[in-house]
XYZ file of C-alpha atoms in Angstrom:
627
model
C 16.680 -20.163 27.267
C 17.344 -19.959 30.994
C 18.430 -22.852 32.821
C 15.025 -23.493 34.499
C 13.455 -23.330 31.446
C 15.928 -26.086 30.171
C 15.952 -28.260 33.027
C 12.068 -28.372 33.050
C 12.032 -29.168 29.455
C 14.547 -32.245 29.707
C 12.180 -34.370 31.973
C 9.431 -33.813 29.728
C 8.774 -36.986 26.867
C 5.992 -36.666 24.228
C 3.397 -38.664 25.297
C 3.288 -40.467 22.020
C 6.658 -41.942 22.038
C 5.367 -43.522 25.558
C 3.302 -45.690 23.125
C 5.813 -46.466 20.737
C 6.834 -50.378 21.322
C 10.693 -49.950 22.533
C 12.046 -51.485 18.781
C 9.910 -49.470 17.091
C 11.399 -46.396 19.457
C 14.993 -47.508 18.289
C 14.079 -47.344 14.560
C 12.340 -44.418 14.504
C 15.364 -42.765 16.984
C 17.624 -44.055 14.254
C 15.699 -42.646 11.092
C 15.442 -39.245 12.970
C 19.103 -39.067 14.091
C 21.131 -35.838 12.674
C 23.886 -37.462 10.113
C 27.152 -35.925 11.071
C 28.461 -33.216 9.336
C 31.401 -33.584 7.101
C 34.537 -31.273 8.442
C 35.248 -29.590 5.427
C 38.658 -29.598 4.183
C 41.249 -26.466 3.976
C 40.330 -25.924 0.301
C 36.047 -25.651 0.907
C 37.323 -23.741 3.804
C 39.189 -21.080 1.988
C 35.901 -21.377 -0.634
C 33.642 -20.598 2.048
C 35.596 -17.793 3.533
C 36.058 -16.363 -0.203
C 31.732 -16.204 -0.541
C 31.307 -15.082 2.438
C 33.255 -12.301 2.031
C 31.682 -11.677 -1.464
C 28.197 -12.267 -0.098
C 28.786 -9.506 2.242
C 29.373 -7.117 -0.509
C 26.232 -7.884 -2.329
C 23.881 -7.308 0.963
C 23.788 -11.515 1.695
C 22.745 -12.039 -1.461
C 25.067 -14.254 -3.533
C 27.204 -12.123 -6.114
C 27.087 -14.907 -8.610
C 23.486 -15.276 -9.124
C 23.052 -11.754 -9.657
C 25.824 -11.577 -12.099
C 24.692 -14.451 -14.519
C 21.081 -12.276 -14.220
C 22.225 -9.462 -15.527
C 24.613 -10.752 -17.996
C 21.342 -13.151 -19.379
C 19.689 -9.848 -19.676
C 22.792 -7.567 -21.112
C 23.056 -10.379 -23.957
C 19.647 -10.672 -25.033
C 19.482 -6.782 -25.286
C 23.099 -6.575 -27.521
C 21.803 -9.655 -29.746
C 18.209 -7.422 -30.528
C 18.930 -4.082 -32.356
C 15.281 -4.207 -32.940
C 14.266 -4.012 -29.283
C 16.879 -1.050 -28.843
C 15.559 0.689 -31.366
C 12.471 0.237 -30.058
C 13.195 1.243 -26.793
C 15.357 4.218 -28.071
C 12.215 5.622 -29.500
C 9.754 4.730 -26.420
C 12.025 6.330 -24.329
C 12.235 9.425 -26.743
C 8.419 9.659 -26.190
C 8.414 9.537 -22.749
C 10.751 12.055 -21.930
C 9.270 14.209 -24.510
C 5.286 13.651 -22.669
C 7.189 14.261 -19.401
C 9.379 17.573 -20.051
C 9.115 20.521 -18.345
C 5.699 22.075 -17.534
C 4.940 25.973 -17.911
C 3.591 26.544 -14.260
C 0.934 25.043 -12.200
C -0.411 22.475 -13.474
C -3.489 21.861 -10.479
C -6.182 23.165 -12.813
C -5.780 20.402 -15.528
C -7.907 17.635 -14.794
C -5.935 14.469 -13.263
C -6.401 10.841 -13.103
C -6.336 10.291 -8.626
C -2.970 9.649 -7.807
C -2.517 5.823 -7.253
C 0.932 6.195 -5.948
C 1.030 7.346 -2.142
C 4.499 9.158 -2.852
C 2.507 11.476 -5.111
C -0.693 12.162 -3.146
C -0.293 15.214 -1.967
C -1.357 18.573 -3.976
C 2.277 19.996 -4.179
C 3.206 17.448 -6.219
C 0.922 18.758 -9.291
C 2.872 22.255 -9.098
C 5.972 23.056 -10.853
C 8.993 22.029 -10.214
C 7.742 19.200 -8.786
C 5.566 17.866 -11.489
C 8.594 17.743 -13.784
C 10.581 15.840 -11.505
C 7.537 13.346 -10.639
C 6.863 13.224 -14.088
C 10.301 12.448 -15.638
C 11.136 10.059 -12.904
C 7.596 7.906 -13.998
C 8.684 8.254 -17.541
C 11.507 6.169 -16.216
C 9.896 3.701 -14.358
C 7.552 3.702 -16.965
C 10.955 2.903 -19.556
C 12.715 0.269 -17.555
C 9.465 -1.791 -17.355
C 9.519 -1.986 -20.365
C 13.430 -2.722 -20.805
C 13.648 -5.629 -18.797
C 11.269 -7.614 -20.697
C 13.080 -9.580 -22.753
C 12.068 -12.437 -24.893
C 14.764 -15.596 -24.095
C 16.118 -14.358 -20.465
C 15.818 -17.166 -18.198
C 12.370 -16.597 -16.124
C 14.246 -16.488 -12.788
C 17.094 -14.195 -14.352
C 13.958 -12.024 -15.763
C 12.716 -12.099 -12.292
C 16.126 -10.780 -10.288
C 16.872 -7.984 -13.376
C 12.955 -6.696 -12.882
C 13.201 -6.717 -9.134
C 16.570 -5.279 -8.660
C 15.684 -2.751 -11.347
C 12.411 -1.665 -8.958
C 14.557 -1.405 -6.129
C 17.002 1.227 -7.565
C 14.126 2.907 -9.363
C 12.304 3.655 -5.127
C 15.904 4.289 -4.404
C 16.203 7.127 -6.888
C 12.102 8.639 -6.213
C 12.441 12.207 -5.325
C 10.133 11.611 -3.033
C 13.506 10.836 -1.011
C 15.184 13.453 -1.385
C 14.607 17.079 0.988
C 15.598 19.349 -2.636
C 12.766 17.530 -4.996
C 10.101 16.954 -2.051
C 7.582 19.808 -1.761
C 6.173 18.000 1.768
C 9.828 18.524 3.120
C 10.421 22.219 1.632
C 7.125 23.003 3.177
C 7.837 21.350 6.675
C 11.261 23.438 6.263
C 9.704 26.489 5.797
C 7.144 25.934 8.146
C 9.309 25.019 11.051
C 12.349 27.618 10.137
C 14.495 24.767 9.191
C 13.669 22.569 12.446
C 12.230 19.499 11.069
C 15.629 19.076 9.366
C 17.344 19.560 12.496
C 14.996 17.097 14.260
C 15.502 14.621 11.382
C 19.627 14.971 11.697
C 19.176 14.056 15.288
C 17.146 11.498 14.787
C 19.563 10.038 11.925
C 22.466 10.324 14.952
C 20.992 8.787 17.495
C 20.488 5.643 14.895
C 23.907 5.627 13.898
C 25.308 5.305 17.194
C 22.688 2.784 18.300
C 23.384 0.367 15.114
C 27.577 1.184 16.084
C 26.914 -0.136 19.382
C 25.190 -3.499 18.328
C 26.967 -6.353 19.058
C 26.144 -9.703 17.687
C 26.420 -12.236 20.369
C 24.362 -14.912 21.659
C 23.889 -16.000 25.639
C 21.829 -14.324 28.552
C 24.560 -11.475 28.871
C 24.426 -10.620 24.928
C 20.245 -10.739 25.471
C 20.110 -8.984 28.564
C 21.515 -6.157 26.625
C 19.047 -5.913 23.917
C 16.585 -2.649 24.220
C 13.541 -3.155 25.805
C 10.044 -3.626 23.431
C 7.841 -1.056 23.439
C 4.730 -3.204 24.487
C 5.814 -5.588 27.154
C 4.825 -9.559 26.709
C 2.734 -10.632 29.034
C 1.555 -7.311 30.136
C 0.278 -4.976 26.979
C 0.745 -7.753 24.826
C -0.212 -11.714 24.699
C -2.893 -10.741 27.860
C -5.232 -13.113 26.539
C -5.850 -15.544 29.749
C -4.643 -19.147 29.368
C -2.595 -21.636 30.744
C 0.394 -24.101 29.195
C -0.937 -27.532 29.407
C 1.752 -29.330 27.215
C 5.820 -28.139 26.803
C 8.470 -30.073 25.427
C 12.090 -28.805 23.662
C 10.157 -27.124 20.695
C 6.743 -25.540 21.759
C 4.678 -24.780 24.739
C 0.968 -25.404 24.659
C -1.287 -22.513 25.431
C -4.711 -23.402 26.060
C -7.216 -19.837 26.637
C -9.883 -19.497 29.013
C -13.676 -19.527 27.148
C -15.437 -16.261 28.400
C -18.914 -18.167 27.636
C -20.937 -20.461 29.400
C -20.827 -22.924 26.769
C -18.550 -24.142 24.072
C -18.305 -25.727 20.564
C -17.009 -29.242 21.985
C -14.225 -29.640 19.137
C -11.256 -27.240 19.942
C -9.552 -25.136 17.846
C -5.579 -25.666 17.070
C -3.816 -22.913 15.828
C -0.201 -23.227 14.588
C 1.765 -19.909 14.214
C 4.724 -19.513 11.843
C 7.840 -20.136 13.546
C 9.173 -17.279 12.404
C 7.872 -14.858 14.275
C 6.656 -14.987 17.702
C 3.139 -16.591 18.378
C 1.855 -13.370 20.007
C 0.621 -11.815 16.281
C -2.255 -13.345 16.826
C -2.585 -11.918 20.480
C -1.717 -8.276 20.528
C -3.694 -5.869 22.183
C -7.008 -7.124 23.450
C -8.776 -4.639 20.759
C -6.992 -6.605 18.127
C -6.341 -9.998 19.367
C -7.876 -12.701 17.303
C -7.513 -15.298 20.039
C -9.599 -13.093 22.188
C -12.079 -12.703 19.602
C -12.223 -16.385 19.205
C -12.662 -17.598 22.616
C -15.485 -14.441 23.116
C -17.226 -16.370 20.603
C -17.452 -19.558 22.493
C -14.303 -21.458 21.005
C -11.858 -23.632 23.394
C -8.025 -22.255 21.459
C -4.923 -23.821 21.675
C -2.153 -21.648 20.511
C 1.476 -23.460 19.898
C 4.346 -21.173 21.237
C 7.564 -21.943 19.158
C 10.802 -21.707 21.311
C 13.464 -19.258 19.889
C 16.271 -22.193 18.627
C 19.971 -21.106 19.790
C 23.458 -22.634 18.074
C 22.588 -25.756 20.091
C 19.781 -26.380 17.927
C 21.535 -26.170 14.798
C 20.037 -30.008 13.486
C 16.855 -29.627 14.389
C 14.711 -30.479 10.750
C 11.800 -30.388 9.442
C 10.735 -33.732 10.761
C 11.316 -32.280 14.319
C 9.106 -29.218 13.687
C 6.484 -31.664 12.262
C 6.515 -34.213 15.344
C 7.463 -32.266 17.872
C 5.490 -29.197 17.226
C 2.301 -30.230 15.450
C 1.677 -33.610 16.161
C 2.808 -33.627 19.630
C 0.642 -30.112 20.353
C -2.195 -32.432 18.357
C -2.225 -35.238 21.101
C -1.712 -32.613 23.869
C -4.993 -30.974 22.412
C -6.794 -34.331 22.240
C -5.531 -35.718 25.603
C -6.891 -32.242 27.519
C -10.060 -31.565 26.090
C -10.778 -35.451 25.833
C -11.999 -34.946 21.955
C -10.967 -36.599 19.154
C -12.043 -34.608 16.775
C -10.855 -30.990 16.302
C -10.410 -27.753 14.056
C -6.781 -26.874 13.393
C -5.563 -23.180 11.831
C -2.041 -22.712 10.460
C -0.558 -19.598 9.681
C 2.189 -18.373 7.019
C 5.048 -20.956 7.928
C 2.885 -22.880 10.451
C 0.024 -23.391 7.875
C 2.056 -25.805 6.072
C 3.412 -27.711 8.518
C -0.206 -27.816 8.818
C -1.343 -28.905 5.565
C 1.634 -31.531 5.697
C 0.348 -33.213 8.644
C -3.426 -33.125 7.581
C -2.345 -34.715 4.415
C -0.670 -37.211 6.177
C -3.197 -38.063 8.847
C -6.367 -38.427 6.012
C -3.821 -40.608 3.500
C -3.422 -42.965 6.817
C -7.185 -42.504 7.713
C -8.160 -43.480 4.064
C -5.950 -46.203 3.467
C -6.516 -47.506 7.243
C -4.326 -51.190 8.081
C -2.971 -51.248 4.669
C -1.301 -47.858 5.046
C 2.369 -47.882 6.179
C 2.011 -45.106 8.506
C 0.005 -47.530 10.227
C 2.981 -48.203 11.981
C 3.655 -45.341 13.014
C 2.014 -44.082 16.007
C 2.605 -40.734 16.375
C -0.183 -40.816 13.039
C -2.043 -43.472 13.945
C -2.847 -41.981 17.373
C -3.787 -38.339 16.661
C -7.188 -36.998 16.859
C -8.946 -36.367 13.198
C -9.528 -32.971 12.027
C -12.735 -31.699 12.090
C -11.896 -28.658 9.401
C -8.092 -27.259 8.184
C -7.972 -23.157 8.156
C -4.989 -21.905 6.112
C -4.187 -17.813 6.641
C -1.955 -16.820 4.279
C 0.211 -20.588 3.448
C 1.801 -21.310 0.232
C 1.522 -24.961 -0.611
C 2.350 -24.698 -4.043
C 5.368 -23.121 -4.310
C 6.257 -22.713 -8.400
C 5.113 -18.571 -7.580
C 6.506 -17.407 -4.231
C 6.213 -13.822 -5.261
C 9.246 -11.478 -4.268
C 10.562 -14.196 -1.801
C 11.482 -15.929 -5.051
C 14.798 -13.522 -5.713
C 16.062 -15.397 -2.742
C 15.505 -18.656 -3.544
C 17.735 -20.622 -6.621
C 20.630 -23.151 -6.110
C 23.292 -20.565 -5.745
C 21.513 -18.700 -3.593
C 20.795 -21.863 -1.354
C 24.528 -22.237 -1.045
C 25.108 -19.051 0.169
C 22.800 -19.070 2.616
C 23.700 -22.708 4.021
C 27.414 -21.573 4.273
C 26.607 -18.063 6.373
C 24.196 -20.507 8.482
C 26.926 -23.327 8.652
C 29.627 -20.395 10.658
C 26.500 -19.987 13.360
C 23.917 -22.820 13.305
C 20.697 -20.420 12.157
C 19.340 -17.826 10.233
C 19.490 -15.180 12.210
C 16.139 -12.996 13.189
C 18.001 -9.879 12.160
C 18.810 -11.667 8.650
C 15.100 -12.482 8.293
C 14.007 -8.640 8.977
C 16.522 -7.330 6.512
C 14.980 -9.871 3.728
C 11.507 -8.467 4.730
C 12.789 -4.535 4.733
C 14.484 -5.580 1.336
C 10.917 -7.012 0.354
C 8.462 -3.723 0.934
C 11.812 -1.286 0.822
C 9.203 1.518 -0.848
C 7.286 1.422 2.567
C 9.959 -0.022 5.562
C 12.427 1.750 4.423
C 12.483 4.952 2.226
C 9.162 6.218 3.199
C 10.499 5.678 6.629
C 13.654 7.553 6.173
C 11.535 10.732 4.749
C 9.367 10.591 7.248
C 12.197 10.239 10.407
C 15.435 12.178 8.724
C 13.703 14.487 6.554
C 10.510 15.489 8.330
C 11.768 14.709 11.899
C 8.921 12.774 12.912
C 9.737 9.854 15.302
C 8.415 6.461 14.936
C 5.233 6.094 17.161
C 5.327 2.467 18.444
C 2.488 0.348 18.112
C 1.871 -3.067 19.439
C 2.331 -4.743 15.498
C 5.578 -3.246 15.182
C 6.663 -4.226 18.522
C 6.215 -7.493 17.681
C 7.837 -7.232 14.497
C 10.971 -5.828 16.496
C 10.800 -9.501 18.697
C 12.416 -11.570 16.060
C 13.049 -15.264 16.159
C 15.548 -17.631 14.309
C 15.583 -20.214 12.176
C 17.850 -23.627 12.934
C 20.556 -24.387 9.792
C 18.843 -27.893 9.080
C 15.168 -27.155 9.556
C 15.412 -23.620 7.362
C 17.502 -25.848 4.760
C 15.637 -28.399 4.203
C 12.634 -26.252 4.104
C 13.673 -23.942 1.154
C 15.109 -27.050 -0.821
C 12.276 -29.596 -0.325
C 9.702 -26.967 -0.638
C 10.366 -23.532 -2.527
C 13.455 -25.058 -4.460
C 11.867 -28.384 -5.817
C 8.157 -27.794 -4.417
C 7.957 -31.352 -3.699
C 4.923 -30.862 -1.478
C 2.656 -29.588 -4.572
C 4.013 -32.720 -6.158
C 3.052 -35.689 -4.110
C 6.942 -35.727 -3.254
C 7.516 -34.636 0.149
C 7.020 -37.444 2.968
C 6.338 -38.207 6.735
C 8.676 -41.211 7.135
C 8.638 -43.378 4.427
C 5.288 -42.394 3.116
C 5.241 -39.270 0.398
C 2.073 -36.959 0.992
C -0.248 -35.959 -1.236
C -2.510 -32.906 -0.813
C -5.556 -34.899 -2.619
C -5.977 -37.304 0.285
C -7.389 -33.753 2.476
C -11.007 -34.310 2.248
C -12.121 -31.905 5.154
C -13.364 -28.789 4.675
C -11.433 -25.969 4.025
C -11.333 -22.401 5.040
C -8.220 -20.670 3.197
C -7.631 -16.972 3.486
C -5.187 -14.746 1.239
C -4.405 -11.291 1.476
C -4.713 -8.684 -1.261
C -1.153 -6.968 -0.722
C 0.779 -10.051 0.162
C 4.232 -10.065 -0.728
C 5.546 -12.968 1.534
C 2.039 -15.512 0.013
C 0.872 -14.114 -2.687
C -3.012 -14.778 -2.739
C -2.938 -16.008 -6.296
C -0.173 -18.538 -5.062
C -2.297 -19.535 -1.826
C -5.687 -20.157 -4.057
C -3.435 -22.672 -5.790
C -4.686 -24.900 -3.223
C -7.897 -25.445 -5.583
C -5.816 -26.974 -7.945
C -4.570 -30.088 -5.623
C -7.559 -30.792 -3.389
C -10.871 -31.702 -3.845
C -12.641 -30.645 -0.790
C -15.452 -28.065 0.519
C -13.260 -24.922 0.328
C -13.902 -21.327 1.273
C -11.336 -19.009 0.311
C -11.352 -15.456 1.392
C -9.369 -12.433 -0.449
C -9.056 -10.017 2.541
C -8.187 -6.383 2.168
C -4.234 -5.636 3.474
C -1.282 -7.458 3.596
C 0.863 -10.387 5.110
C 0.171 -9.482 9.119
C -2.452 -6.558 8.166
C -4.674 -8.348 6.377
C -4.899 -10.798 9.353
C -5.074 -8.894 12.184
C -8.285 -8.035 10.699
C -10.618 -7.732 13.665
C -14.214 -6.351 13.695
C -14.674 -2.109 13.890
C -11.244 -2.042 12.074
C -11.837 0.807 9.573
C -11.418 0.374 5.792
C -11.323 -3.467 5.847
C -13.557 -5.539 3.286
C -12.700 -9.109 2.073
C -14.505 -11.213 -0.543
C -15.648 -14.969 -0.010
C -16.758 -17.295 -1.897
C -17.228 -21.475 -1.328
C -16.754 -24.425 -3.516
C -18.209 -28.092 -3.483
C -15.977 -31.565 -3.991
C -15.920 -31.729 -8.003
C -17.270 -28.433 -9.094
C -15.480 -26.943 -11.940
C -12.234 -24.809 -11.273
C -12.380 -20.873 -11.296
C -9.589 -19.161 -12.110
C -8.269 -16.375 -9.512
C -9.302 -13.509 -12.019
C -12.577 -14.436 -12.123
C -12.778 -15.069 -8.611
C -11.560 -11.898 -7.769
C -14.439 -10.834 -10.572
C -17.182 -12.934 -9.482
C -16.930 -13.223 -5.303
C -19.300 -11.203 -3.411
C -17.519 -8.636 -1.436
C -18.772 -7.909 2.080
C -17.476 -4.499 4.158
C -15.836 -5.409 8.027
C -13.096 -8.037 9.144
C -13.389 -11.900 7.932
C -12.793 -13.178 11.189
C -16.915 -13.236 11.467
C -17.397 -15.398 8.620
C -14.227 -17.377 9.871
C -15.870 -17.560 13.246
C -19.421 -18.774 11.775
C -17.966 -20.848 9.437
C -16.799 -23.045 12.174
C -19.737 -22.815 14.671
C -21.525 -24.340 11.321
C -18.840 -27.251 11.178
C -19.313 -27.799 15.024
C -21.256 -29.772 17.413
C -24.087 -28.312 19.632
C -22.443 -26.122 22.286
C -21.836 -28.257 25.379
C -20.857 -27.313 29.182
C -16.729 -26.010 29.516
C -15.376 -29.251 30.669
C -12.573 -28.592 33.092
C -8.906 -29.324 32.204
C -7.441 -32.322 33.890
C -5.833 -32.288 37.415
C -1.716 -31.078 37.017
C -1.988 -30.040 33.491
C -1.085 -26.671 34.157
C 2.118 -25.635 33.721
C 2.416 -22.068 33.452
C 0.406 -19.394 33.224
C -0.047 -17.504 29.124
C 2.126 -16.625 28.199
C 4.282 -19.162 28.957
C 8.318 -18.986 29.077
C 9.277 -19.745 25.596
C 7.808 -16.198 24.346
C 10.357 -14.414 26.187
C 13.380 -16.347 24.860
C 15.496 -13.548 22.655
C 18.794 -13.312 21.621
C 21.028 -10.949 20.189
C 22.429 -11.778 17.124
């Protein structure tokens, strides 16, 4: 952050804490404080340095939670001659349906080819249909060998994912001998798409040689440039910052209709990744979209944390992002009612604050939060819209090789030596995620084929990563994908634990059909701990794809399907069955859905005198560092 930034940012106090009686200040200052952290001694030292150096040979991951994995799994095999035998004669038949074909193969008839590795003709003529063949024999084999009855259901989980990811290493689909789409390019281009492809491979050695990690405005100044520029191809959307303090700036968007729903619309972005996902390009912006359709949006704009903020926690993120960008909404629009959206990350910060705010609403003078006036004094919410948020957290999906005690303690240590998970940390985790598609589809296409990358606005973004601060990210994984304690009535705003069942407003709740970061089965688990009006929509595409969903996109489709306080539960499966499945982008029915929950479109009022900061997109957006 630039010193401008910061000393603008120091002067500014949450209008909330203004209200706060100055005893009730000192408490709450005192509950909040950061304990100290204990220096650690010469032996946790010499620990520390010892994982570190072994976490760095297993890719971050921690060496020891692998190992007992595998060993879980090795000793359930040796103790069961009757699943090798088993899987000794399986694997007998496999090889034996996959062996070597006589010759072209294209006029038998074929089941379509589900996996895109395989699509193309070639791969139906020999050799190539014996090596795609005997290499799904295999997958087909160790899917079958890492079931085992007795292994530990995390350990089953690690053995079956690490399995998958050597299996896509060993496709070959990656390699330029056993790929008929690269021994046609070759012969096609005399041997030049290889060339292009070793260049190619060079030029990203030497660039990854060159990076430094480093932190400060010389170590940023250095990083390459983005391919779409904030501010100018990307995050266009007009607006100003009415509200900024050391967390988040406020964007509030110019309407582009002559009237307006009167309650506003919040939207809280994941903190970790930059706001602007939801403002790309103006074809695809969903903010633009919105406000087209006569909604007043206000966007939160996380800051990008540095070393400094190494202690700032969940509480902070809940206070001093959503609550304090909820009274900045209120105080501007002069409403005290509004629609709020969370997203990923931001979606349960979300759904932890809207819990809150109806369990103090419910219980009214009796509840303790009463007390508290950075509840008491927020608007109500007029509806809660959850894209792709996890609030039950027993299922995380792949995320969930990451997450176990040992794996925890890895991760605090590398974040204890620099204060935060890094943003390049947090890409690598996603690469590791969707390797099939980020990474060895990539390399065929750019070192085998030669074909270059061809920028588009989403993966700029993706290349304008954020961090995470050590306490906030710790706390976060512990409290809420460790021990799930928000599922669980066991997570709490001060002194007060929140339950999900106190949410009585309606509910719009989106999950996308490729998700690997939410799975949608995971987000519809929200049926299961509220009672509310709920639509849920199962949109076509993944994690960011599957949002960025906006109308005239081809080949998108999502399903919906609503229902009332105390109708009987329906299973995903038979959602996914049952829901009636509509062609074009779900941000229509999103957009309707609200108008519905609304009141009659009033007259723009104007924003008050001085409120205006900055212009969208703000300062915080361009905050990067190198790490």
């Amino acid at each position: 952050m630039t010193k401008e930034v910061a000393s603008s940012t120091s002067t500014l106090a949450s209008p909330l804490a203004m209200a706060v009686p100055p005893a009730l200040t000192a408490q709450i200052a005192q509950a909040l404080a950061p304990v100290p952290a204990a220096t650690p001694s010469a032996a946790e030292r010499m620990d520390q340095a010892a994982h570190a150096m072994l976490s760095r040979v297993s890719g971050g991951l921690s060496p020891i939670s692998l190992s007992l994995a595998w060993a879980d799994w090795a000793m359930h095999l040796a103790a069961s001659p009757g699943r090798q035998s088993t899987l000794a004669q399986q694997a007998a038949k496999l090889l034996s349906a996959a062996g070597p074909a006589a010759g072209p193969t294209a006029d038998a008839p074929k089941r379509p080819e589900s996996d895109e590795r395989f699509r193309d003709p070639a791969w139906e003529q020999w050799p190539f249909n014996v090596y795609k063949n005997q290499y799904k024999a295999a997958c087909a084999w160790w899917e079958q060998a890492v079931q085992l009855d007795g292994v530990a259901r995390h350990h089953g989980h690690l053995v079956n994912f690490f399995t998958r990811q050597w299996l896509d290493a060993m496709s070959p689909s990656n390699f330029a001998a056993t790929n008929p789409q690269v021994q046609q390019a070759l012969r096609d281009s005399a041997g030049q798409s290889l060339a292009a492809g070793s260049r190619l491979l060079t030029r990203d050695l030497a660039e990854q040689a060159t990076k430094q990690p480093g932190d400060g405005e010389a170590a940023a100044a250095a990083l390459p440039p983005l391919p779409y520029r904030v501010g100018q191809d990307v995050a266009v959307t007009p607006g100003k910052v009415v509200y900024r303090n050391h967390l988040i700036e406020l964007i509030r968007y110019e309407p582009t209709t002559e009237t307006v729903h009167p309650e506003p619309l919040l939207i809280v972005p994941s903190c970790i990744m930059k706001y602007y996902i939801l403002d790309l390009s103006p074809g695809n912006s969903m903010v633009r979209y919105l406000v087209s359709q006569g909604h007043v949006v206000y966007i939160i704009s996380w800051r990008n944390p540095d070393a400094a903020d190494r202690d700032l926690g969940m509480r902070d993120y809940l206070r001093s992002g959503v609550m304090d960008a909820m009274a900045a909404v209120a105080r501007t629009s002069g409403t005290r009612r509004l629609h709020a959206a969370g997203y990923c990350l931001g979606g349960t910060f979300l759904s932890i604050v809207a819990a809150a705010l109806a369990g103090h609403h419910a219980a009214g003078e009796a509840h303790p939060l009463r007390r508290q006036s950075d509840i008491a004094d927020l608007p109500q919410l007029q509806s809660v819209t959850l894209l792709a948020t996890l609030t039950d957290f027993t299922e995380p999906g792949e995320l969930g090789v990451f997450i176990d005690d040992d794996q925890l303690r890895t991760l605090r240590e590398e974040m204890a030596r620099t204060g935060f998970l890094s943003g390049r940390q947090m890409a690598g985790s996603f690469q590791f995620l969707g390797s099939r598609d980020l990474i060895w589809a990539r390399n065929v296409r750019r070192y085998l084929l030669g074909q270059d990358d061809q920028p588009n606005d989403l993966m700029s973004w993706n290349a304008d990563v954020t961090r995470l601060p050590e306490r906030m990210h710790s706390e976060y994984l512990q409290s809420l994908y460790l021990n799930n304690a928000l599922a669980t009535g066991r997570y709490r705003v001060g002194d007060v634990a929140v339950a999900l069942s106190d949410l009585h407003a309606p509910m719009f709740i989106v999950g996308t059909a490729r998700d690997h970061v939410a799975p949608w089965k995971s987000v519809y688990k929200i049926h299961l701990l509220t009672d509310t009006e709920t639509t849920f929509v199962l949109a076509s595409g993944g994690h960011n794809a599957g949002i960025v969903s906006e109308p005239g996109h081809a080949r998108r489709s999502y399903q919906l399907a609503s229902r009332e306080p105390g109708q009987a539960y329906v299973a995903p499966e038979d959602y996914a069955a049952g829901a009636p499945a509509h062609e074009g982008s779900w941000w229509e029915a999103w957009s309707a859905w609200l108008a519905q929950r609304s009141g009659p479109r009033v007259a723009l009022p104007p924003l008050p005198k001085d409120v205006a900061l900055d212009d969208a997109p703000g300062q915080y957006v361009h905050v990067r560092h190198a790490d």
